Coordinates of C-alpha atoms and ligand atoms in Angstrom, one line a residue:
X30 CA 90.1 122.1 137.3
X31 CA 87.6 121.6 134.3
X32 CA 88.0 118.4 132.0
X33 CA 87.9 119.0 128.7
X34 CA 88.8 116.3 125.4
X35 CA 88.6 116.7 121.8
X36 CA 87.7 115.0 118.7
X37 CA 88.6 115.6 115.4
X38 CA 86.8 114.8 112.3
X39 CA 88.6 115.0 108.6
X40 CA 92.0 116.2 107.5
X41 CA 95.2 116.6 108.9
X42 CA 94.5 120.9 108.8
X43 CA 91.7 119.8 111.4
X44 CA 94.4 117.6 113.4
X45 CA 96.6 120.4 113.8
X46 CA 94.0 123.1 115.0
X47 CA 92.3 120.8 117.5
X48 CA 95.8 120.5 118.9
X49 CA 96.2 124.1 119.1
X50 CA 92.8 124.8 120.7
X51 CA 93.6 121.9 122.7
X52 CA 97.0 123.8 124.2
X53 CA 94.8 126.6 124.5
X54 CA 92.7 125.1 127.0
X55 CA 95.9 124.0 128.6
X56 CA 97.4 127.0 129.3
X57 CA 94.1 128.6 130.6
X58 CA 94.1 125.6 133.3
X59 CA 92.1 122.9 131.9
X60 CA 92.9 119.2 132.4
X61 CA 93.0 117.3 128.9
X62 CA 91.5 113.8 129.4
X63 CA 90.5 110.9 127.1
X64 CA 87.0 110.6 125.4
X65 CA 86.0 108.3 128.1
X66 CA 87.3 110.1 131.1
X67 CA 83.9 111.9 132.1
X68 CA 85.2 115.4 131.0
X69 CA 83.3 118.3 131.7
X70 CA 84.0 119.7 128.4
X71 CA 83.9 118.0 124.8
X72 CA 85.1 119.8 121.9
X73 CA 84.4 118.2 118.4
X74 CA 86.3 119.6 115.1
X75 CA 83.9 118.7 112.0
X76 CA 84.4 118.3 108.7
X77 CA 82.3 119.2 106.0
X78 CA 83.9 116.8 103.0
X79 CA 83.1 113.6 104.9
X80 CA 80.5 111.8 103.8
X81 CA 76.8 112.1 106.3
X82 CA 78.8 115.0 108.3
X83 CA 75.4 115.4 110.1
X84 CA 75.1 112.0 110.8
X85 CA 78.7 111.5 112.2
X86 CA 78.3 115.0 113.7
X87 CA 74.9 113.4 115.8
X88 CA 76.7 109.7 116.7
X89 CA 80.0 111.7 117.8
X90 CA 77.7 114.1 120.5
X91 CA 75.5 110.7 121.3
X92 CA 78.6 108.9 122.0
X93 CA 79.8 111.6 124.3
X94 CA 77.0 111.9 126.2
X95 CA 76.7 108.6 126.7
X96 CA 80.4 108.8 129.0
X97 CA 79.9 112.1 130.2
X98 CA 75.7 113.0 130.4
X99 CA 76.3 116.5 131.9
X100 CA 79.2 117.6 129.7
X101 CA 79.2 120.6 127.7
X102 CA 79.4 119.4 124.3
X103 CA 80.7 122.3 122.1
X104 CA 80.7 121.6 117.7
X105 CA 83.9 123.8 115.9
X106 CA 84.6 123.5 112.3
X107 CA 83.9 123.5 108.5
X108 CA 80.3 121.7 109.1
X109 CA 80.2 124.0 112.0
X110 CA 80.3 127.2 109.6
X111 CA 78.8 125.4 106.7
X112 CA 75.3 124.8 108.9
X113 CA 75.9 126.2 112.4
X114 CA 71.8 126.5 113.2
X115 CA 71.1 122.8 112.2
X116 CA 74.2 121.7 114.3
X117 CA 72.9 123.9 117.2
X118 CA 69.9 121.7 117.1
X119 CA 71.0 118.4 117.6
X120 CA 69.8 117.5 120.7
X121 CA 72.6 117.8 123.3
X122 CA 74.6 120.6 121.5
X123 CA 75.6 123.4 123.9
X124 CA 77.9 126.0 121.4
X125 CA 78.7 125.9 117.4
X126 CA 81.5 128.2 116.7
X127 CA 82.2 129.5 112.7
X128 CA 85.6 129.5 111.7
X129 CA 86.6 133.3 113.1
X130 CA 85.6 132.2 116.7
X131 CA 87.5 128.7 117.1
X132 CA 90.4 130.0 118.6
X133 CA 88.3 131.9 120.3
X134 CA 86.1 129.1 122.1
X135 CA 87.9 129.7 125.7
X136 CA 87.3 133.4 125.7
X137 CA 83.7 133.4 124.0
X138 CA 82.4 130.8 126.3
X139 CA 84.0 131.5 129.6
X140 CA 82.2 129.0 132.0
X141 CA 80.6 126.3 130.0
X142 CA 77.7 126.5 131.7
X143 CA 74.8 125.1 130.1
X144 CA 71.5 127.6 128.8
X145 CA 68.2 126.6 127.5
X146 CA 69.2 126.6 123.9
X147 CA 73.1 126.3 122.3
X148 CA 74.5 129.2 121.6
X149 CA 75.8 129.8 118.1
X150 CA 78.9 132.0 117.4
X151 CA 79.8 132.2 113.6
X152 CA 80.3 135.2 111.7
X153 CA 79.9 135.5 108.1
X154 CA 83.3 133.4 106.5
X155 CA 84.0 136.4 104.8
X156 CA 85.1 137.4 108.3
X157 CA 87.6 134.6 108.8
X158 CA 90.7 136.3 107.5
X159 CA 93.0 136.0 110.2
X160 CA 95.5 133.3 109.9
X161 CA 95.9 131.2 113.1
X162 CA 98.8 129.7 113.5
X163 CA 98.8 125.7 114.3
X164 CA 100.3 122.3 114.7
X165 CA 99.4 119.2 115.9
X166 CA 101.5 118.1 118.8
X167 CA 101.7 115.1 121.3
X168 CA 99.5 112.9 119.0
X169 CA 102.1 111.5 116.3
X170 CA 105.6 110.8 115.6
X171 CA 105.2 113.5 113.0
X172 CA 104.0 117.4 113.2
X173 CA 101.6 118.9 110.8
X174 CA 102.4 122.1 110.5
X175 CA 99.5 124.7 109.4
X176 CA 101.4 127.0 106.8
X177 CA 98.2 128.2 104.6
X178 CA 94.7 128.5 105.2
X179 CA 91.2 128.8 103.2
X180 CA 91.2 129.0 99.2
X181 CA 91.1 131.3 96.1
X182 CA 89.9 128.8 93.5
X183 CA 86.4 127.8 92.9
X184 CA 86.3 124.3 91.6
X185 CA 82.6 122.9 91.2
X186 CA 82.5 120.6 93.7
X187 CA 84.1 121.7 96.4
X188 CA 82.6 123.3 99.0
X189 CA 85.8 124.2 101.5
X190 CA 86.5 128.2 100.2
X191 CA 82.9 128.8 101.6
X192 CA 84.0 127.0 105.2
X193 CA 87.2 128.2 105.3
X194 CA 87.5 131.4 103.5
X195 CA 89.7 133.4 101.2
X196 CA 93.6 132.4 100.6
X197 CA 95.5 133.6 104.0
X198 CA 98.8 132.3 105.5
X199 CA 101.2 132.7 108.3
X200 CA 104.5 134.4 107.5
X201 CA 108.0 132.4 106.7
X202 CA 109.6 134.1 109.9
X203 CA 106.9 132.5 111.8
X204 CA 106.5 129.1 110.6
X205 CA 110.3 128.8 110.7
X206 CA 109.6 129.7 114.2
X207 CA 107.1 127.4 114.7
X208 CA 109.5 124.5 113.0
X209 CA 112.1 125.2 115.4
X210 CA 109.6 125.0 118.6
X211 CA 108.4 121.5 116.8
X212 CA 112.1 120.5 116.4
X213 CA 113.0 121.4 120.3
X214 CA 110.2 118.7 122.0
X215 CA 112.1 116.2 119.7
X216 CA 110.0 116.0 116.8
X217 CA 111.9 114.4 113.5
X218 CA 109.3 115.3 110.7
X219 CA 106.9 118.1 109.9
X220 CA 104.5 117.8 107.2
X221 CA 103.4 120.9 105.8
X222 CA 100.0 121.4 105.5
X223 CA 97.3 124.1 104.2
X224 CA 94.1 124.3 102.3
X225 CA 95.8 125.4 99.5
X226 CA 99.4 124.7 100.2
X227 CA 101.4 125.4 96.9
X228 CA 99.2 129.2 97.5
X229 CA 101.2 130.0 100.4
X230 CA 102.7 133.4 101.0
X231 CA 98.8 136.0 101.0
X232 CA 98.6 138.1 103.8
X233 CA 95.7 140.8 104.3
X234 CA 94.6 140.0 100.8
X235 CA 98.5 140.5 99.1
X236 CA 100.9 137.9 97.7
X237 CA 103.8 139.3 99.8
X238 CA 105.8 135.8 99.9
X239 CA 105.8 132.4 97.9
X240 CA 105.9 128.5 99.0
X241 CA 108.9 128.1 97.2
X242 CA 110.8 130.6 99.4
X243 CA 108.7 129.1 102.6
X244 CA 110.3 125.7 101.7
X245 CA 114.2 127.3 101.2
X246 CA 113.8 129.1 104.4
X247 CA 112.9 125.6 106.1
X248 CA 115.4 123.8 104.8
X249 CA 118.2 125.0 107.0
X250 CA 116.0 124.3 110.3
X251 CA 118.5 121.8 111.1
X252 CA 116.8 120.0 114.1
X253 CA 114.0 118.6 111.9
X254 CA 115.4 115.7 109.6
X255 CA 112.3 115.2 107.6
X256 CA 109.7 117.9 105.3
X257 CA 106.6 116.5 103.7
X258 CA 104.9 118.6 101.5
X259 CA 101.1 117.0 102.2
X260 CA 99.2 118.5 99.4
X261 CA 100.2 120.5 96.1
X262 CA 97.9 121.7 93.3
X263 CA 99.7 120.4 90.1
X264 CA 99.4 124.3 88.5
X265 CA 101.5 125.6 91.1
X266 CA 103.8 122.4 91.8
X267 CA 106.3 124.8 89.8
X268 CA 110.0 123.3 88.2
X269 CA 112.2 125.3 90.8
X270 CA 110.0 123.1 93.8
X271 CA 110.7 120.1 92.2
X272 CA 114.2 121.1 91.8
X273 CA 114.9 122.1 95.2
X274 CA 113.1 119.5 96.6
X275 CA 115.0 116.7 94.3
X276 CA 118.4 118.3 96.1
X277 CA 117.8 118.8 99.6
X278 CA 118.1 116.2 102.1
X279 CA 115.2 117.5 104.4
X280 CA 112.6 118.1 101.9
X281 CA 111.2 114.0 101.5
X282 CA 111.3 112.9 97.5
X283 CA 107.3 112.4 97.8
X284 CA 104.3 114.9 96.6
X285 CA 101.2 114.3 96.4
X286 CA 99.3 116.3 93.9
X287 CA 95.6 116.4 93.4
X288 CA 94.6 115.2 89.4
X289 CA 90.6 114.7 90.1
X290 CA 90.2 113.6 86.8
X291 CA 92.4 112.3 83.5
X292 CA 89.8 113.6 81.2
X293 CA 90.0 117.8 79.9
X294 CA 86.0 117.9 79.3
X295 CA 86.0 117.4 83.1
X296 CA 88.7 119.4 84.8
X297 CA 87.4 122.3 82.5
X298 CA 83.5 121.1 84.1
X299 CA 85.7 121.2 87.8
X300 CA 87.0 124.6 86.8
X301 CA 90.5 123.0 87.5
X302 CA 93.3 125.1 86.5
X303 CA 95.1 122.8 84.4
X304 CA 94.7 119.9 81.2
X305 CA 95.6 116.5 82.1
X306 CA 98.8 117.4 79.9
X307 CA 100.1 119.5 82.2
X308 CA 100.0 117.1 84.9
X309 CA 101.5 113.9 82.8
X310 CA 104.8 116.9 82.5
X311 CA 104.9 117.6 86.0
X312 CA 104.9 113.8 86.9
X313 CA 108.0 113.6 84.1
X314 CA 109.7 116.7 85.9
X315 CA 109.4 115.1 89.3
X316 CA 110.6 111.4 88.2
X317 CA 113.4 112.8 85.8
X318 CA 115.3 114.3 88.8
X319 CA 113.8 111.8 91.3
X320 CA 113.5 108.6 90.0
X321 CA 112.0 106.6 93.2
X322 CA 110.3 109.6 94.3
X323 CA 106.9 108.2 95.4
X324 CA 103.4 110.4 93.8
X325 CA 100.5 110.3 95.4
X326 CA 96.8 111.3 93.4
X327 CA 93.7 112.7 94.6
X328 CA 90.6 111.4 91.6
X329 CA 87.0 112.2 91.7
X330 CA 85.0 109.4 89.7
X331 CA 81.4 110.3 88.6
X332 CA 81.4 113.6 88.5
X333 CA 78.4 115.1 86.9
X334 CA 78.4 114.9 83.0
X335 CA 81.6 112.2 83.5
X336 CA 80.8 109.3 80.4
X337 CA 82.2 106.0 80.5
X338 CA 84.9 107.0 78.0
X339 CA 85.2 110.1 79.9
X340 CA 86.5 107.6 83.1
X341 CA 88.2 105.4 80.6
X342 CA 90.3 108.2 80.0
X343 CA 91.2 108.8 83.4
X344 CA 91.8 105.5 84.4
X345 CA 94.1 104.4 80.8
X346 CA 96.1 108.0 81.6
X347 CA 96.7 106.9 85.2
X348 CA 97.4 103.6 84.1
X349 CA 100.4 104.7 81.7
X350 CA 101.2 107.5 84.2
X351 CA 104.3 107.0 87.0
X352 CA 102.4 106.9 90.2
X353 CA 102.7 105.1 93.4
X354 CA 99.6 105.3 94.9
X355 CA 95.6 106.7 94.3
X356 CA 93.5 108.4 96.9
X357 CA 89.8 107.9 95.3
X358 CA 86.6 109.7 95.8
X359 CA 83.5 108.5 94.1
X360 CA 82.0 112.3 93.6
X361 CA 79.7 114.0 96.5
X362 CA 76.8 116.4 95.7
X363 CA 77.9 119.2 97.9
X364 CA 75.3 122.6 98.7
X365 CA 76.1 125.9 97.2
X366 CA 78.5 124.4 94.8
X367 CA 77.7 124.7 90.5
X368 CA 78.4 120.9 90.0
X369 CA 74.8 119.4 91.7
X370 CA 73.2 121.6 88.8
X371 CA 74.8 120.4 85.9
X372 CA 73.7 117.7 83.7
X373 CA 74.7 114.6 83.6
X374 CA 74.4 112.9 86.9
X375 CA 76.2 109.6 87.3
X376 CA 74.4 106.9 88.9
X377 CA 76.0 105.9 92.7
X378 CA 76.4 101.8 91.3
X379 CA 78.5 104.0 88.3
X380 CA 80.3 105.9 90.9
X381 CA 81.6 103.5 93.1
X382 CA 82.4 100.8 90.4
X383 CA 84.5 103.3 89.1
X384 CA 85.8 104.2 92.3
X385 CA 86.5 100.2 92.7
X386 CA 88.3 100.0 89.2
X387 CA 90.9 102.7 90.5
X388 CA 90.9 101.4 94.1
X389 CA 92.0 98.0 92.2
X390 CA 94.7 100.3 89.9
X391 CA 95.9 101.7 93.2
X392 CA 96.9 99.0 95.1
X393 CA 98.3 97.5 91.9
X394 CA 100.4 100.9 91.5
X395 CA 101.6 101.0 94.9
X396 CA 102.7 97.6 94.6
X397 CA 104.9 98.1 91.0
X398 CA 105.8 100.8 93.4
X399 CA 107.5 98.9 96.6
X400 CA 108.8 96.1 94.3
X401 CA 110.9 98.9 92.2
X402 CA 112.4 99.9 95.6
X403 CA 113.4 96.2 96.8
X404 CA 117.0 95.8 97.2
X405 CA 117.5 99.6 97.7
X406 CA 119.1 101.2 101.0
X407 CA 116.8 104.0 102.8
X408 CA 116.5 105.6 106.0
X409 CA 113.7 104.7 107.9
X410 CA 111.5 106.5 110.7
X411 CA 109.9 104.3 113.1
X412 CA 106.6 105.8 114.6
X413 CA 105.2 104.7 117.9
X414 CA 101.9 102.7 116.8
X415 CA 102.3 99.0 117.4
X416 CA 100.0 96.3 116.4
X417 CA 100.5 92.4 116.9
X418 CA 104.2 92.9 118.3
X419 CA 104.6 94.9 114.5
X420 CA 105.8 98.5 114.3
X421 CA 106.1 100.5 111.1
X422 CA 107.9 103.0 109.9
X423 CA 108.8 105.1 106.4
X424 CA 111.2 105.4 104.4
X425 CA 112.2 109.1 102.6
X426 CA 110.0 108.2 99.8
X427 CA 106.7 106.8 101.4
X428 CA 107.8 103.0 101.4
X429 CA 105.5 102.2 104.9
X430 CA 108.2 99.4 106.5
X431 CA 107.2 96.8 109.3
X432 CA 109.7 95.6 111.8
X433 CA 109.7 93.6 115.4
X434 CA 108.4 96.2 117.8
X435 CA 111.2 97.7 119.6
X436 CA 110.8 100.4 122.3
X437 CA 113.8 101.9 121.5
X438 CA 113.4 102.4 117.8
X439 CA 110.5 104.7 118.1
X440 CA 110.8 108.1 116.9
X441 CA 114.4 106.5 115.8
X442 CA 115.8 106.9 112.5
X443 CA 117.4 103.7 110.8
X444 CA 119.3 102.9 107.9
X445 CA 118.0 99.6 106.3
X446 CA 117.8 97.7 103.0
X447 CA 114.3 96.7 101.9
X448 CA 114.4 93.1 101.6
X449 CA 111.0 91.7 100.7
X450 CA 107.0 92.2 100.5
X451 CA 105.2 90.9 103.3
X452 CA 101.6 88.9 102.9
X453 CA 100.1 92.2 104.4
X454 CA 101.5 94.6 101.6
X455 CA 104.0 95.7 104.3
X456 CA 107.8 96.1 103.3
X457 CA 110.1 94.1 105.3
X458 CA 114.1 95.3 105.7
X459 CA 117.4 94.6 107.1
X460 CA 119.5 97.1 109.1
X461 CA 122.5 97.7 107.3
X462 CA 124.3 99.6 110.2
X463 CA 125.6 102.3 108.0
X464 CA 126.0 105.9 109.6
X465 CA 122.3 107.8 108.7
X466 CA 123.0 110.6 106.8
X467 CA 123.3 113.5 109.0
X468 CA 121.9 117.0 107.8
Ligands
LIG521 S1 91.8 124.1 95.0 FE1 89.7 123.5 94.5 S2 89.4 121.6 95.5 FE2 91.1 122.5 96.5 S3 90.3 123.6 98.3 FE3 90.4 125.1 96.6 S4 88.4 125.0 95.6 FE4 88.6 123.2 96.9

């Protein structure tokens, strides 16, 4: 029996399909083992947002040859499809597959053995327009569920529609199916997760269904007590989501919705589909039926053509704006995109001050944020990750809680009453022993 482990670079779309492929290999007889376990067989999902790709892309095959010196060290993923005859010369490569031959890698390579040179399989991405269904599995207290794939837009900077392809996603029958396999192993939560999530419902090129009758459909899948939505473009982030969402008891009251930037001059330079007024009325939607409903924010600082004032007025409209917490990106130059050409370029000290200022708003966000839920009752999932005799856990709206690790608790759902802040930003609680609300 062949050895074969896995290692996943980037978002939680990647997590879930190196699970898949992962179950893949199980069913065709492989043995997975840890990174360290001398497999026979190494398998490494790239990314091709992160930062030095190449160079994490070279340390990660290094690393592995260093535990395993005769393993067969195959490279799937966006970087994989972005640059598959670079990859396939980094010394120690033995396959790059594109993104319509991942699920594939079992049947393509058939014996692993080793040639002369690597052998590269990747089509054209205009060729990657199947949807593969996928969720992560084993790994986390919580599922991601792969709903959507690839995108439609063409924002300036980003580089993912040419990795990942056009707009596709599995059907609601199926990922209702899929939910209800998750819920069966004993899985509490699935976050929802796509390229493009809010997109969902294009299949063979036609809108034939939408995410907001994806997200009705789940919510009567009665084994899973938790939804999380994990990424929604504000544009199509749509009243009747927020509505149904604000009333159901599965669907969590936390979105996170990508802003990239507070100024218009620069979404209209990111070819975003929306004004920065758009997204301060979404934001009112959401809190006006969901008061404690916890907002997360992607930003891009320094992007080409991006003046001081220009960041001033993202970081004063995110400053006056109701949200819990920032994820910040000081811009990347990315090939084949329209923003590396355009004038303006923003110095990397201006980039990541900037990026520090809103790091520095973030925390002090997500703090406002956990005080204004102090004193309030929750239900709280413990996850399995223990550090220091500390286990952690989240409440419906994102509030990350710390409690004495407990065996017992894990994967357990608790009603508590979030008592105080501890010195390591983590919310502390008492159990309140009232009955958690059952679905
Ligand atoms: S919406 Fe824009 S940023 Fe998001 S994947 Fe599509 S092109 Fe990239």
């Amino acid at each position: 029996m062949k050895k074969v482990t896995f290692y996943t670079l980037g978002c939680k779309l990647n997590y879930s399909e190196t699970s898949t492929i992962g179950r893949i290999f199980q069913e065709r007889g492989f043995e997975k083992v840890e990174f360290t376990d001398t497999p026979d067989i190494y398998v490494i999902n790239t990314c091709s947002v992160t930062d030095n790709a190449d160079k994490k892309c070279r340390k990660i095959v290094k690393e592995a040859l260093k535990h395993s010196p005769n393993a067969f060290i195959t490279i799937v993923g966006c970087y994989a499809q972005l640059k598959p005859k670079e990859i396939s010369e980094i010394p120690g490569v033995d396959a790059v597959l594109g993104a319509a031959e991942k699920f594939q890698l079992v049947d393509i390579l058939e014996t692993f053995e080793k040639k002369d040179k690597a052998e590269v399989h990747a089509s054209p991405i205009s060729e990657a327009n199947t949807f593969h269904n996928s969720y992560s599995f084993g790994d986390r207290t919580r599922t991601f569920l792969k709903v959507q794939d690839g995108c439609d837009y063409s924002c300036s900077f980003c580089t993912i529609p040419l990795a990942r392809g056009n707009s596709r996603s599995d059907s609601i029958i199926n990922v209702v199916r899929s939910a209800n396999e998750i819920a069966a192993s004993g899985v509490k939560e699935i976050v929802l997760t796509g390229v493009n999530t809010g997109d969902f419902g294009i299949q063979d090129g036609q809108r034939v269904e939408t995410f907001y009758e994806l997200v009705q459909e789940l919510d009567k899948v009665e084994r899973i007590e938790r939804f999380r939505i994990s990424s929604i473009e504000p544009n199509l982030l749509k009243d009747e989501i927020i509505a149904f969402v604000a009333q159901s008891n599965r669907f969590m009251p936390h979105f996170h919705v990508p802003l990239q930037s507070g100024s218009n001059n620069i979404l209209k330079l990111m070819r975003r589909r929306y004004q920065r007024e758009l997204y301060a009325d979404r934001v009112a939607s959401i809190k006006d039926l969901m008061p404690h409903c916890c907002i997360g924010v992607d930003v891009i600082v320094g992007f080409p053509g991006e003046t001081e004032e220009d960041f001033l007025e993202t970081y004063n409209f995110l400053n006056d704006l109701d949200v819990s917490y920032l994820h910040v990106f000081p811009y990347s130059e990315r090939e084949n995109t329209l923003a590396p050409e355009m004038p303006g370029k923003v110095s990397t000290k201006d980039r990541n001050r900037r990026a520090d200022m809103l790091r520095i708003l973030s925390e002090k966000k997500k703090r406002a944020f956990y005080e204004q839920n102090i004193g309030r009752e929750f239900n709280v999932l413990f996850e399995d990750d223990v550090k220091d005799g500390v286990m952690e856990g989240w409440t419906e709206n994102y509030v990350r809680v710390a409690a004495k690790y407990d065996p017992v608790l894990v994967n357990e759902t608790k009603h508590v009453r979030l008592t105080q802040l501890n010195a390591a930003g983590l919310m502390e609680a008492e159990e309140t022993y009232q009955e958690v609300l059952k679905h």
